[in-house]
């Protein structure tokens, strides 16, 4: 087992690697952010060393031995949801367009009530390590695991890449570290957490980060309210006065101008959040379904609370940053782009030290999220594909965990390599993929397999494949990729998100090919629904 | 397909009225909460698109807190309240199921 002494060597190596690079940079270095981030690294490496001692079996590696409490899991799940995109991205969006960011906030919050009501407990009772366990509970395991794994990887790889590229860019601006060095630091740290500490380390890293982010966000929003004597009315009036959109700031149309894109966006958030493999996997880390329910209740509350924080921070940013000569070259043109709005605001509210703290928390946020995604991808490949499909469940625990660890290292290395290649590329479009694909594949499959007696393997395969193909095709043909990335003048598919169509097709094909499936296998699958229903309620 | 068969004890348990009514109550309860919140989302989407001016109406005269902001704040707190209420009610109701002695499952 990996020893603490070895961790110290790794940490020392990272510091030795990082400090000369920082020292060599000519940009202004914020030492508060470096110190905060190094403290975070030390703390998380100690956690990883502790977790590594407790990670002995397959169950320990994938789901922390089911020893996580509902409170801990609630914080970890909320941490997974409160990514850099949902903090820096949403604050930047409120700053730029105002009202249209509310679509994101409302649908993100409501998505969690769907997870609580329909997914958390049944998933916990039916699955073991991945969501594919629950989908294939009474259906044909091999084809469904291949489909689920394909969908999961189609979600996770672009998500992972977009996060690492974002981290590299963030590091350049915040720490004065070269892009490639930032990408390597985040990739190496992610591999250390997951490979040695498994789910236990990943969960605790996420908890630490969630507490820091919630605390930092709360201090920032209280600081903003303090500047306005805790008068929300005054804050909003000031925002309307200074923003170029004026009162239109609180009216739709800043980002989306058609109802199809708006409804598709809401569906993408509602279905997509409920279908993220790395989030779903967390429900297996608790001991039973009541703990899963408790986790979801806590996660819902924390995520919803955080959206209120984001709203206040966004409004505060408008008042304090629009036309502020220190941070803006006029109007909404902010130094470093709209994603830097939250960071600049932290400096105005709390000075360099607080800005350093928020910057380090933002970087830690990405680090914690990519660790969860990588672990989930490792479990998908080793448990779903290698163990269940290739070796037909004849794989022993040690070998399976070894494959998962190798997958994590390969994915981490691949992520670093691709992130360096993609430097400077417009990768923001990749962030739209995970939610749209999740909502068009995993979400309908999970709901239909757990709640509909008539659902069959044929329906699942046809529905899932159609949803995946349509979602990917329409995303490529949408304005975000067809016009912005591929440089065409007009998009083939005119809407920002394909979810209304692709999710609809997945449900439709799932239903159609299930009701028309008259085979003996389909009859058996329908017959087994009662046993599945009881297991989903009672567990065991 | 390796779905474990139900034991005789489990078969008897799931046929009990108390269990069946619990499941029925719970499904309806979850559906009501979900339907309410999903309706809120899509009605918000439709109104904001169809009647954008409505979003600018202040919640009280001279207030800067408009209908759009009030909706965001209302949905957020409604979700928090509903989550805790659901958790509390289900804990309370499920304890009735859990408190049934295992032996009595066979006495149905």
Coordinates of C-alpha atoms in Angstrom, one line a residue:
Chain A
X1 CA 0.0 0.0 0.0
X2 CA 1.1 3.5 -0.8
X3 CA 2.7 5.1 2.3
X4 CA 2.4 8.7 3.6
X5 CA 6.2 9.1 3.1
X6 CA 5.7 8.4 -0.6
X7 CA 3.0 11.1 -0.7
X8 CA 5.4 13.5 0.8
X9 CA 7.8 12.8 -2.0
X10 CA 5.1 13.4 -4.6
X11 CA 4.0 16.6 -2.9
X12 CA 7.6 17.8 -2.6
X13 CA 8.2 17.0 -6.3
X14 CA 5.1 18.9 -7.3
X15 CA 6.2 21.9 -5.2
X16 CA 9.8 21.7 -6.6
X17 CA 8.3 21.5 -10.1
X18 CA 5.8 24.3 -9.6
X19 CA 7.7 26.9 -7.7
X20 CA 10.6 27.6 -10.1
X21 CA 7.9 27.9 -12.9
X22 CA 6.0 30.4 -10.8
X23 CA 9.2 32.2 -10.0
X24 CA 10.1 32.4 -13.7
X25 CA 6.9 34.0 -14.7
X26 CA 6.7 37.7 -15.3
X27 CA 3.0 38.0 -14.5
X28 CA 1.9 39.3 -11.1
X29 CA 1.6 36.3 -8.8
X30 CA -1.1 36.2 -6.1
X31 CA 0.6 34.4 -3.2
X32 CA -2.7 34.1 -1.3
X33 CA -4.0 31.9 -4.0
X34 CA -0.8 29.8 -4.2
X35 CA -0.8 29.3 -0.4
X36 CA -4.5 28.4 -0.3
X37 CA -4.1 26.0 -3.2
X38 CA -1.0 24.4 -1.7
X39 CA -2.9 24.0 1.6
X40 CA -5.7 22.3 -0.3
X41 CA -3.2 20.0 -2.0
X42 CA -1.6 19.1 1.3
X43 CA -4.9 18.4 3.0
X44 CA -6.2 16.3 0.1
X45 CA -3.0 14.3 -0.2
X46 CA -3.2 13.5 3.5
X47 CA -6.8 12.4 2.9
X48 CA -5.7 10.3 0.0
X49 CA -3.0 8.6 2.1
X50 CA -5.6 7.9 4.8
X51 CA -8.1 6.6 2.2
X52 CA -5.5 4.5 0.5
X53 CA -5.0 2.5 3.7
X54 CA -8.8 1.8 3.8
X55 CA -9.1 0.9 0.1
X56 CA -8.6 -2.8 0.0
X57 CA -11.5 -4.4 -2.0
X58 CA -13.4 -3.6 -5.1
X59 CA -16.3 -2.2 -3.1
X60 CA -13.9 0.1 -1.2
X61 CA -12.4 1.3 -4.5
X62 CA -15.6 1.9 -6.4
X63 CA -18.0 3.0 -3.6
X64 CA -16.0 3.6 -0.5
X65 CA -17.3 0.3 1.0
X66 CA -20.7 1.9 1.4
X67 CA -19.4 3.7 4.5
X68 CA -20.2 7.2 3.5
X69 CA -23.0 8.8 5.6
X70 CA -25.9 10.7 4.1
X71 CA -24.5 14.1 5.3
X72 CA -21.1 13.4 3.8
X73 CA -22.6 12.1 0.6
X74 CA -25.0 15.0 0.3
X75 CA -22.0 17.4 0.5
X76 CA -20.1 15.3 -2.1
X77 CA -23.0 15.2 -4.5
X78 CA -23.6 18.9 -4.1
X79 CA -19.9 19.4 -4.7
X80 CA -20.1 17.4 -8.0
X81 CA -23.0 19.7 -9.1
X82 CA -21.3 22.9 -8.0
X83 CA -18.6 22.8 -10.7
X84 CA -16.6 25.7 -11.9
X85 CA -19.1 26.1 -14.7
X86 CA -22.0 26.4 -12.3
X87 CA -20.2 29.0 -10.2
X88 CA -17.9 31.1 -12.4
X89 CA -19.9 30.3 -15.6
X90 CA -23.3 31.2 -14.1
X91 CA -22.1 34.3 -12.4
X92 CA -20.6 35.4 -15.7
X93 CA -23.8 34.6 -17.5
X94 CA -25.9 36.7 -15.1
X95 CA -23.4 39.5 -15.6
X96 CA -23.6 39.3 -19.4
X97 CA -27.3 38.5 -20.1
X98 CA -29.2 38.7 -16.8
X99 CA -32.5 36.9 -17.1
X100 CA -31.6 34.0 -19.4
X101 CA -29.3 32.7 -16.7
X102 CA -32.4 32.1 -14.6
X103 CA -33.4 29.3 -17.0
X104 CA -30.2 27.5 -15.9
X105 CA -30.8 28.2 -12.2
X106 CA -34.4 27.1 -12.1
X107 CA -33.9 23.9 -14.1
X108 CA -30.8 22.9 -12.2
X109 CA -32.6 23.2 -8.9
X110 CA -35.7 21.3 -10.1
X111 CA -33.5 18.6 -11.6
X112 CA -32.4 17.7 -8.1
X113 CA -36.0 17.2 -6.9
X114 CA -36.4 14.7 -9.8
X115 CA -33.3 12.8 -8.6
X116 CA -34.6 12.8 -5.0
X117 CA -38.1 11.6 -5.9
X118 CA -37.5 9.1 -8.7
X119 CA -33.9 8.0 -8.9
X120 CA -31.8 8.1 -5.7
X121 CA -33.4 5.2 -3.7
X122 CA -34.4 2.8 -6.5
X123 CA -30.9 3.2 -8.1
X124 CA -29.3 2.5 -4.7
X125 CA -31.3 -0.7 -4.2
X126 CA -30.9 -2.0 -7.8
X127 CA -27.3 -1.2 -8.5
X128 CA -23.9 -2.0 -7.1
X129 CA -21.2 0.2 -8.7
X130 CA -22.5 1.9 -11.8
X131 CA -25.9 3.0 -13.1
X132 CA -25.7 0.3 -15.8
X133 CA -26.2 -2.2 -13.0
X134 CA -29.7 -0.8 -12.4
X135 CA -30.6 -0.4 -16.1
X136 CA -29.6 -4.0 -16.8
X137 CA -31.1 -5.5 -13.6
X138 CA -33.8 -7.5 -15.4
X139 CA -32.8 -6.8 -19.0
X140 CA -30.0 -8.4 -21.1
X141 CA -26.8 -7.4 -19.4
X142 CA -24.2 -7.5 -22.2
X143 CA -25.8 -5.3 -24.9
X144 CA -27.1 -2.8 -22.3
X145 CA -23.8 -2.5 -20.6
X146 CA -22.1 -1.8 -23.9
X147 CA -24.7 0.9 -24.7
X148 CA -24.6 2.4 -21.2
X149 CA -20.8 2.5 -21.2
X150 CA -20.8 4.1 -24.7
X151 CA -23.3 6.8 -23.4
X152 CA -21.4 7.2 -20.2
X153 CA -18.0 7.7 -22.0
X154 CA -19.7 10.0 -24.6
X155 CA -20.7 12.1 -21.6
X156 CA -17.6 11.9 -19.5
X157 CA -14.7 12.3 -21.9
X158 CA -15.8 15.7 -23.4
X159 CA -16.7 16.8 -19.8
X160 CA -13.3 15.8 -18.5
X161 CA -11.5 17.5 -21.4
X162 CA -13.5 20.7 -21.0
X163 CA -12.7 20.8 -17.3
X164 CA -9.0 20.2 -17.7
X165 CA -8.7 22.8 -20.5
X166 CA -10.6 25.3 -18.3
X167 CA -8.3 24.5 -15.4
X168 CA -5.2 25.2 -17.5
X169 CA -6.6 28.5 -18.7
X170 CA -7.6 29.4 -15.2
X171 CA -4.1 28.6 -13.9
X172 CA -2.5 30.8 -16.5
X173 CA -4.5 33.8 -15.3
X174 CA -4.6 33.2 -11.6
X175 CA -1.3 31.6 -10.6
X176 CA 1.0 32.9 -13.3
X177 CA 1.8 29.2 -14.1
X178 CA 2.2 28.1 -17.8
X179 CA -0.9 26.5 -19.3
X180 CA 0.7 23.1 -19.9
X181 CA 2.2 23.0 -16.4
X182 CA -1.3 23.7 -14.9
X183 CA -2.8 21.0 -17.0
X184 CA -0.1 18.5 -15.8
X185 CA -0.5 19.5 -12.1
X186 CA -4.3 18.9 -12.3
X187 CA -3.9 15.7 -14.3
X188 CA -1.3 14.2 -12.0
X189 CA -3.2 15.2 -8.8
X190 CA -6.4 13.7 -10.2
X191 CA -4.6 10.4 -11.0
X192 CA -3.1 10.3 -7.5
X193 CA -6.4 10.8 -5.7
X194 CA -8.3 8.3 -7.7
X195 CA -5.7 5.6 -8.3
X196 CA -4.6 5.4 -4.6
X197 CA -7.6 6.6 -2.6
X198 CA -10.5 5.4 -4.8
X199 CA -14.0 6.6 -4.0
X200 CA -13.1 7.4 -0.3
X201 CA -10.5 9.9 -1.3
X202 CA -12.6 11.3 -4.2
X203 CA -15.5 11.8 -1.8
X204 CA -13.5 13.6 0.9
X205 CA -11.8 15.8 -1.6
X206 CA -15.2 16.7 -2.9
X207 CA -16.5 17.4 0.6
X208 CA -13.6 19.7 1.4
X209 CA -14.0 21.5 -1.8
X210 CA -17.8 21.8 -1.3
X211 CA -17.4 23.3 2.1
X212 CA -14.7 25.8 0.8
X213 CA -16.9 26.8 -2.2
X214 CA -20.1 27.2 -0.1
X215 CA -18.2 29.1 2.5
X216 CA -16.4 31.3 -0.1
X217 CA -19.6 31.9 -2.0
X218 CA -21.5 32.8 1.2
X219 CA -18.8 35.3 2.3
X220 CA -18.8 36.8 -1.1
X221 CA -22.6 37.3 -1.2
X222 CA -22.7 38.6 2.3
X223 CA -19.9 41.0 1.4
X224 CA -21.9 42.3 -1.5
X225 CA -25.1 42.6 0.5
X226 CA -23.1 44.5 3.2
X227 CA -22.1 47.0 0.6
X228 CA -25.8 47.6 -0.1
X229 CA -26.8 47.6 3.6
X230 CA -28.5 44.2 3.1
X231 CA -31.1 45.9 0.9
X232 CA -31.8 43.5 -2.0
X233 CA -34.0 46.1 -3.6
X234 CA -31.2 48.6 -3.7
X235 CA -28.8 46.0 -5.2
X236 CA -31.2 45.2 -8.0
X237 CA -32.0 48.8 -8.8
X238 CA -28.3 49.6 -9.0
X239 CA -27.8 46.6 -11.3
X240 CA -30.6 47.7 -13.6
X241 CA -29.1 51.3 -13.7
X242 CA -25.6 50.3 -14.7
X243 CA -26.2 47.4 -17.1
X244 CA -26.3 48.2 -20.8
X245 CA -29.6 46.2 -21.1
X246 CA -31.2 48.3 -18.3
X247 CA -34.6 47.0 -17.2
X248 CA -34.4 44.5 -20.0
X249 CA -31.8 42.7 -17.8
X250 CA -34.7 41.0 -16.0
X251 CA -36.5 40.0 -19.3
X252 CA -35.8 37.0 -21.6
X253 CA -34.0 37.3 -24.9
X254 CA -30.4 38.0 -23.9
X255 CA -29.2 34.6 -24.9
X256 CA -32.1 32.5 -26.3
X257 CA -34.8 33.9 -28.7
X258 CA -36.8 30.8 -29.4
X259 CA -39.0 28.6 -27.2
X260 CA -37.6 25.3 -28.5
X261 CA -34.1 26.2 -27.3
X262 CA -35.5 27.4 -23.9
X263 CA -37.5 24.2 -23.3
X264 CA -34.6 22.0 -24.6
X265 CA -32.3 23.7 -22.2
X266 CA -34.6 23.0 -19.3
X267 CA -35.0 19.4 -20.4
X268 CA -31.2 19.1 -20.8
X269 CA -30.7 20.3 -17.2
X270 CA -33.5 18.3 -15.7
X271 CA -32.7 15.0 -17.4
X272 CA -28.9 15.6 -17.8
X273 CA -28.2 16.3 -14.1
X274 CA -30.2 13.2 -13.2
X275 CA -28.0 11.1 -15.6
X276 CA -24.4 12.1 -14.9
X277 CA -22.6 8.8 -14.3
X278 CA -20.2 10.3 -11.7
X279 CA -23.1 11.8 -9.7
X280 CA -25.3 8.6 -9.9
X281 CA -22.3 6.5 -8.7
X282 CA -22.3 8.4 -5.4
X283 CA -25.6 6.9 -4.4
X284 CA -23.9 3.5 -4.1
X285 CA -21.5 4.9 -1.5
X286 CA -24.1 4.9 1.3
X287 CA -25.3 1.9 3.2
X288 CA -29.0 1.8 2.2
X289 CA -31.8 3.5 0.4
X290 CA -32.9 5.7 3.3
X291 CA -29.3 7.1 3.4
X292 CA -29.5 7.6 -0.3
X293 CA -32.7 9.6 0.2
X294 CA -31.0 11.6 3.0
X295 CA -28.1 12.3 0.7
X296 CA -30.4 13.6 -2.0
X297 CA -32.3 15.9 0.4
X298 CA -29.0 17.4 1.6
X299 CA -27.7 17.8 -1.9
X300 CA -30.9 19.4 -3.1
X301 CA -30.8 22.0 -0.3
X302 CA -27.1 22.8 -0.8
X303 CA -27.4 23.1 -4.6
X304 CA -30.6 25.3 -4.2
X305 CA -28.9 27.5 -1.6
X306 CA -25.9 27.9 -3.8
X307 CA -28.0 29.1 -6.6
X308 CA -29.3 32.0 -4.4
X309 CA -25.6 32.8 -3.6
X310 CA -24.8 32.7 -7.4
X311 CA -27.8 35.1 -8.0
X312 CA -26.6 37.6 -5.5
X313 CA -23.0 37.4 -6.7
X314 CA -24.1 37.8 -10.3
X315 CA -26.2 40.9 -9.5
X316 CA -23.3 42.3 -7.3
X317 CA -20.9 41.8 -10.2
X318 CA -23.0 43.9 -12.5
X319 CA -23.0 46.8 -10.1
X320 CA -19.4 46.6 -9.2
X321 CA -17.8 45.6 -12.5
X322 CA -19.7 47.2 -15.4
X323 CA -17.6 50.1 -16.7
X324 CA -15.1 49.6 -13.8
X325 CA -11.9 50.8 -15.5
X326 CA -9.7 48.5 -13.4
X327 CA -11.5 45.3 -14.7
X328 CA -13.3 46.4 -17.8
X329 CA -12.3 48.0 -21.1
X330 CA -15.8 49.4 -21.4
X331 CA -19.3 48.0 -20.7
X332 CA -19.4 44.3 -20.3
X333 CA -15.9 43.7 -21.8
X334 CA -14.3 42.2 -18.8
X335 CA -10.5 41.5 -18.5
X336 CA -10.0 37.7 -18.9
X337 CA -13.6 37.1 -20.2
X338 CA -16.9 36.7 -18.5
X339 CA -15.7 33.6 -16.5
X340 CA -13.4 35.9 -14.5
X341 CA -16.2 38.0 -13.2
X342 CA -16.5 36.1 -9.9
X343 CA -12.8 36.3 -9.4
X344 CA -12.6 40.1 -10.0
X345 CA -15.6 40.6 -7.8
X346 CA -13.8 38.7 -5.0
X347 CA -10.9 41.2 -5.2
X348 CA -13.3 44.2 -5.0
X349 CA -15.1 42.7 -2.0
X350 CA -12.3 41.2 0.0
X351 CA -9.0 42.4 -1.5
X352 CA -6.1 40.3 -2.9
X353 CA -6.2 37.7 -0.1
X354 CA -9.9 36.9 -0.7
X355 CA -9.4 36.9 -4.4
X356 CA -6.6 34.4 -3.9
X357 CA -8.8 32.2 -1.8
X358 CA -11.7 32.2 -4.3
X359 CA -9.2 31.5 -7.2
X360 CA -7.7 28.6 -5.3
X361 CA -11.2 27.3 -4.5
X362 CA -12.2 27.6 -8.2
X363 CA -9.1 25.5 -9.2
X364 CA -9.8 23.0 -6.4
X365 CA -13.4 22.7 -7.7
X366 CA -12.2 21.6 -11.1
X367 CA -9.7 19.2 -9.5
X368 CA -12.4 17.6 -7.4
X369 CA -14.9 17.3 -10.2
X370 CA -12.4 15.7 -12.7
X371 CA -11.5 13.2 -10.0
X372 CA -15.1 12.0 -9.7
X373 CA -15.5 11.9 -13.5
X374 CA -12.3 9.8 -13.9
X375 CA -13.2 7.4 -11.2
X376 CA -16.6 6.9 -12.8
X377 CA -15.1 6.4 -16.2
X378 CA -12.6 3.9 -14.7
X379 CA -15.6 1.9 -13.1
X380 CA -17.5 2.0 -16.4
X381 CA -14.6 0.5 -18.4
X382 CA -13.4 -2.0 -15.8
X383 CA -16.8 -3.1 -14.2
X384 CA -19.2 -2.7 -17.1
X385 CA -17.1 -3.5 -20.1
X386 CA -14.1 -5.6 -18.9
X387 CA -15.6 -7.6 -16.1
X388 CA -19.2 -8.0 -17.2
X389 CA -18.9 -7.9 -21.0
X390 CA -15.5 -9.2 -21.9
X391 CA -14.9 -11.7 -19.1
X392 CA -18.7 -12.4 -18.5
X393 CA -18.4 -11.8 -14.7
X394 CA -15.5 -14.2 -14.3
X395 CA -13.1 -11.4 -13.4
X396 CA -11.7 -11.5 -9.9
X397 CA -11.9 -8.4 -7.6
X398 CA -8.2 -7.6 -7.6
X399 CA -7.9 -7.8 -11.4
X400 CA -11.0 -5.6 -11.9
X401 CA -9.7 -2.9 -9.5
X402 CA -6.3 -3.1 -11.2
X403 CA -8.0 -2.5 -14.6
X404 CA -9.9 0.4 -13.1
X405 CA -6.6 2.0 -11.8
X406 CA -4.9 1.5 -15.2
X407 CA -7.9 3.1 -16.9
X408 CA -7.7 6.1 -14.6
X409 CA -4.0 6.6 -15.4
X410 CA -4.6 6.1 -19.2
X411 CA -7.6 8.5 -19.1
X412 CA -5.6 11.0 -17.0
X413 CA -2.6 10.9 -19.4
X414 CA -4.9 11.1 -22.4
X415 CA -6.8 14.1 -20.8
X416 CA -3.5 15.9 -20.2
X417 CA -2.3 15.2 -23.8
X418 CA -5.6 16.3 -25.4
X419 CA -5.9 19.4 -23.1
X420 CA -2.4 20.5 -24.3
X421 CA -3.4 20.0 -27.9
X422 CA -6.7 21.8 -27.4
X423 CA -5.0 24.9 -25.8
X424 CA -6.6 28.0 -27.1
X425 CA -9.4 26.1 -28.8
X426 CA -13.1 26.9 -28.2
X427 CA -13.9 24.1 -25.9
X428 CA -16.9 25.7 -24.3
X429 CA -19.1 23.8 -26.7
X430 CA -18.0 20.6 -25.1
X431 CA -19.7 21.7 -21.9
X432 CA -23.1 21.4 -23.7
X433 CA -22.5 17.8 -24.6
X434 CA -22.7 16.0 -21.3
X435 CA -26.1 17.4 -20.2
X436 CA -27.7 17.0 -23.7
X437 CA -26.4 13.4 -24.2
X438 CA -27.3 12.4 -20.6
X439 CA -30.8 13.7 -20.9
X440 CA -31.2 11.9 -24.3
X441 CA -29.9 8.5 -23.3
X442 CA -29.2 7.6 -19.6
X443 CA -32.1 9.5 -18.2
X444 CA -34.9 7.8 -20.3
X445 CA -33.2 4.4 -20.0
X446 CA -33.1 4.7 -16.2
X447 CA -36.6 6.0 -15.8
X448 CA -38.2 3.4 -18.2
X449 CA -36.2 0.4 -16.8
X450 CA -37.1 1.2 -13.2
X451 CA -40.7 2.4 -13.6
X452 CA -42.2 0.7 -16.7
X453 CA -43.1 -3.0 -16.6
X454 CA -43.3 -3.2 -20.4
X455 CA -39.7 -2.0 -21.0
X456 CA -37.6 -4.6 -22.8
X457 CA -34.0 -5.0 -23.9
X458 CA -34.9 -4.3 -27.5
X459 CA -36.7 -1.1 -26.5
X460 CA -33.7 0.0 -24.4
X461 CA -31.2 -0.7 -27.2
X462 CA -33.2 1.1 -29.9
X463 CA -34.3 4.0 -27.7
X464 CA -30.8 4.5 -26.2
X465 CA -29.0 4.2 -29.6
X466 CA -31.5 6.6 -31.3
X467 CA -31.2 9.1 -28.5
X468 CA -27.4 9.0 -28.6
X469 CA -27.1 9.3 -32.3
X470 CA -29.7 12.0 -32.6
X471 CA -28.3 14.0 -29.7
X472 CA -24.7 13.9 -31.1
X473 CA -25.8 14.6 -34.7
X474 CA -28.0 17.6 -33.8
X475 CA -25.3 19.0 -31.4
X476 CA -22.7 18.9 -34.3
X477 CA -25.3 20.5 -36.6
X478 CA -26.2 23.2 -34.0
X479 CA -25.0 26.8 -34.1
X480 CA -22.4 26.1 -31.3
X481 CA -20.4 23.6 -33.4
X482 CA -21.5 23.9 -37.0
X483 CA -21.1 27.7 -37.1
X484 CA -18.7 28.6 -34.2
X485 CA -16.3 25.7 -34.5
X486 CA -16.6 24.4 -38.1
X487 CA -16.9 27.9 -39.5
X488 CA -20.1 27.4 -41.6
X489 CA -22.3 30.4 -42.2
X490 CA -25.7 28.8 -41.2
X491 CA -26.4 25.9 -38.9
X492 CA -28.3 22.9 -40.2
X493 CA -30.1 22.5 -36.8
X494 CA -31.1 26.0 -35.7
X495 CA -31.5 25.4 -31.9
X496 CA -28.9 25.6 -29.2
X497 CA -29.9 22.2 -27.5
X498 CA -31.3 19.1 -29.2
X499 CA -32.9 17.7 -26.0
X500 CA -36.6 18.2 -26.9
X501 CA -36.1 16.0 -30.0
X502 CA -33.5 13.6 -28.9
X503 CA -35.0 12.8 -25.4
X504 CA -38.4 12.5 -27.1
X505 CA -37.1 10.1 -29.7
X506 CA -35.4 8.0 -27.0
X507 CA -38.6 7.7 -25.0
X508 CA -40.6 7.1 -28.2
X509 CA -38.3 4.4 -29.6
X510 CA -38.0 2.8 -26.1
X511 CA -41.8 2.5 -25.9
X512 CA -42.4 1.5 -29.6
X513 CA -39.8 -1.2 -29.7
X514 CA -40.8 -2.5 -26.3
X515 CA -44.6 -2.8 -27.0
X516 CA -43.9 -4.5 -30.4
X517 CA -41.4 -6.9 -28.9
X518 CA -43.2 -10.3 -28.7
X519 CA -40.2 -12.5 -28.1
X520 CA -39.8 -15.0 -25.2
X521 CA -37.0 -12.9 -23.8
X522 CA -39.3 -9.8 -23.7
X523 CA -42.0 -11.9 -21.9
X524 CA -39.5 -13.0 -19.3
X525 CA -38.3 -9.4 -18.8
X526 CA -41.8 -8.2 -18.2
X527 CA -42.4 -11.1 -15.8
X528 CA -39.4 -10.1 -13.8
X529 CA -40.5 -6.6 -13.3
X530 CA -42.4 -7.5 -10.0
X531 CA -39.3 -8.9 -8.5
X532 CA -37.3 -5.8 -9.6
X533 CA -40.0 -3.5 -8.1
X534 CA -39.8 -5.3 -4.8
X535 CA -36.0 -5.1 -4.8
X536 CA -36.1 -1.5 -5.7
X537 CA -38.3 -0.8 -2.7
X538 CA -36.8 -3.1 -0.1
X539 CA -33.2 -3.5 -1.3
X540 CA -31.3 -6.7 -0.6
Chain B
X1 CA -30.6 -11.9 -16.4
X2 CA -30.0 -13.0 -12.9
X3 CA -32.9 -11.4 -11.0
X4 CA -33.1 -13.1 -7.7
X5 CA -36.5 -14.7 -7.0
X6 CA -38.5 -13.3 -4.1
X7 CA -38.5 -15.4 -1.0
X8 CA -41.8 -16.7 0.4
X9 CA -41.4 -14.2 3.2
X10 CA -40.9 -11.3 0.7
X11 CA -43.8 -12.5 -1.4
X12 CA -46.1 -12.4 1.6
X13 CA -44.8 -9.1 2.7
X14 CA -45.4 -7.3 -0.6
X15 CA -49.0 -8.6 -0.7
X16 CA -49.7 -7.0 2.7
X17 CA -52.2 -4.1 2.6
X18 CA -49.9 -1.9 4.6
X19 CA -47.1 -2.3 2.1
X20 CA -49.3 -1.9 -0.9
X21 CA -50.9 1.3 0.4
X22 CA -47.5 2.6 1.4
X23 CA -46.2 2.2 -2.1
X24 CA -49.3 3.7 -3.6
X25 CA -49.2 6.7 -1.3
X26 CA -45.5 7.2 -1.9
X27 CA -45.7 7.1 -5.7
X28 CA -48.6 9.6 -5.7
X29 CA -46.8 11.9 -3.3
X30 CA -43.7 11.9 -5.4
X31 CA -45.7 12.4 -8.6
X32 CA -47.5 15.4 -7.1
X33 CA -44.3 17.1 -6.0
X34 CA -42.5 16.4 -9.2
X35 CA -45.5 17.5 -11.4
X36 CA -45.8 20.7 -9.4
X37 CA -42.2 21.6 -9.9
X38 CA -41.9 20.5 -13.5
X39 CA -45.0 22.6 -14.3
X40 CA -43.4 25.6 -12.6
X41 CA -40.3 25.2 -14.9
X42 CA -42.2 24.9 -18.1
X43 CA -44.8 27.5 -17.3
X44 CA -41.9 29.8 -16.4
X45 CA -40.3 29.0 -19.7
X46 CA -43.5 29.6 -21.7
X47 CA -44.5 32.8 -19.9
X48 CA -41.1 34.3 -20.1
X49 CA -41.1 33.7 -23.9
X50 CA -44.7 34.5 -24.6
X51 CA -45.2 37.4 -22.2
X52 CA -41.7 38.8 -21.5
X53 CA -43.2 42.1 -20.2
X54 CA -44.9 40.2 -17.4
X55 CA -41.4 39.3 -16.1
X56 CA -40.8 43.0 -15.4
X57 CA -43.8 43.5 -13.3
X58 CA -42.7 44.4 -9.7
X59 CA -44.0 42.2 -6.9
X60 CA -45.1 45.3 -5.1
X61 CA -45.3 49.0 -6.2
X62 CA -41.9 50.7 -6.6
X63 CA -40.0 47.5 -5.9
X64 CA -37.1 46.4 -8.0
X65 CA -37.9 42.8 -7.3
X66 CA -39.7 41.8 -10.4
X67 CA -41.9 38.8 -11.2
X68 CA -38.9 37.0 -12.8
X69 CA -36.7 37.3 -9.7
X70 CA -39.6 36.3 -7.5
X71 CA -40.1 33.2 -9.6
X72 CA -36.4 32.2 -9.2
X73 CA -36.5 32.8 -5.4
X74 CA -39.8 31.0 -5.1
X75 CA -38.8 27.9 -7.1
X76 CA -35.5 27.6 -5.1
X77 CA -37.1 27.8 -1.7
X78 CA -40.0 25.6 -2.8
X79 CA -37.5 22.9 -3.9
X80 CA -35.7 23.1 -0.5
X81 CA -38.9 23.0 1.4
X82 CA -40.4 20.1 -0.7
X83 CA -37.2 18.1 -0.4
X84 CA -37.2 18.3 3.4
X85 CA -41.0 17.7 3.6
X86 CA -40.7 14.7 1.3
X87 CA -37.8 13.3 3.3
X88 CA -39.6 13.8 6.6
X89 CA -42.9 12.3 5.4
X90 CA -41.3 9.3 3.8
X91 CA -39.1 8.6 6.9
X92 CA -42.3 8.7 9.0
X93 CA -44.4 6.5 6.7
X94 CA -41.6 4.0 5.9
X95 CA -41.0 3.5 9.7
X96 CA -44.4 1.8 9.7
X97 CA -43.2 -0.7 7.2
X98 CA -39.9 -1.2 8.9
X99 CA -41.6 -1.8 12.2
X100 CA -43.6 -4.7 11.0
X101 CA -41.9 -7.8 12.6
X102 CA -40.3 -10.1 10.0
X103 CA -42.3 -13.1 11.4
X104 CA -45.6 -11.4 10.7
X105 CA -44.8 -11.3 7.0
X106 CA -45.7 -15.0 6.9
X107 CA -49.0 -14.5 8.7
X108 CA -50.7 -12.8 5.8

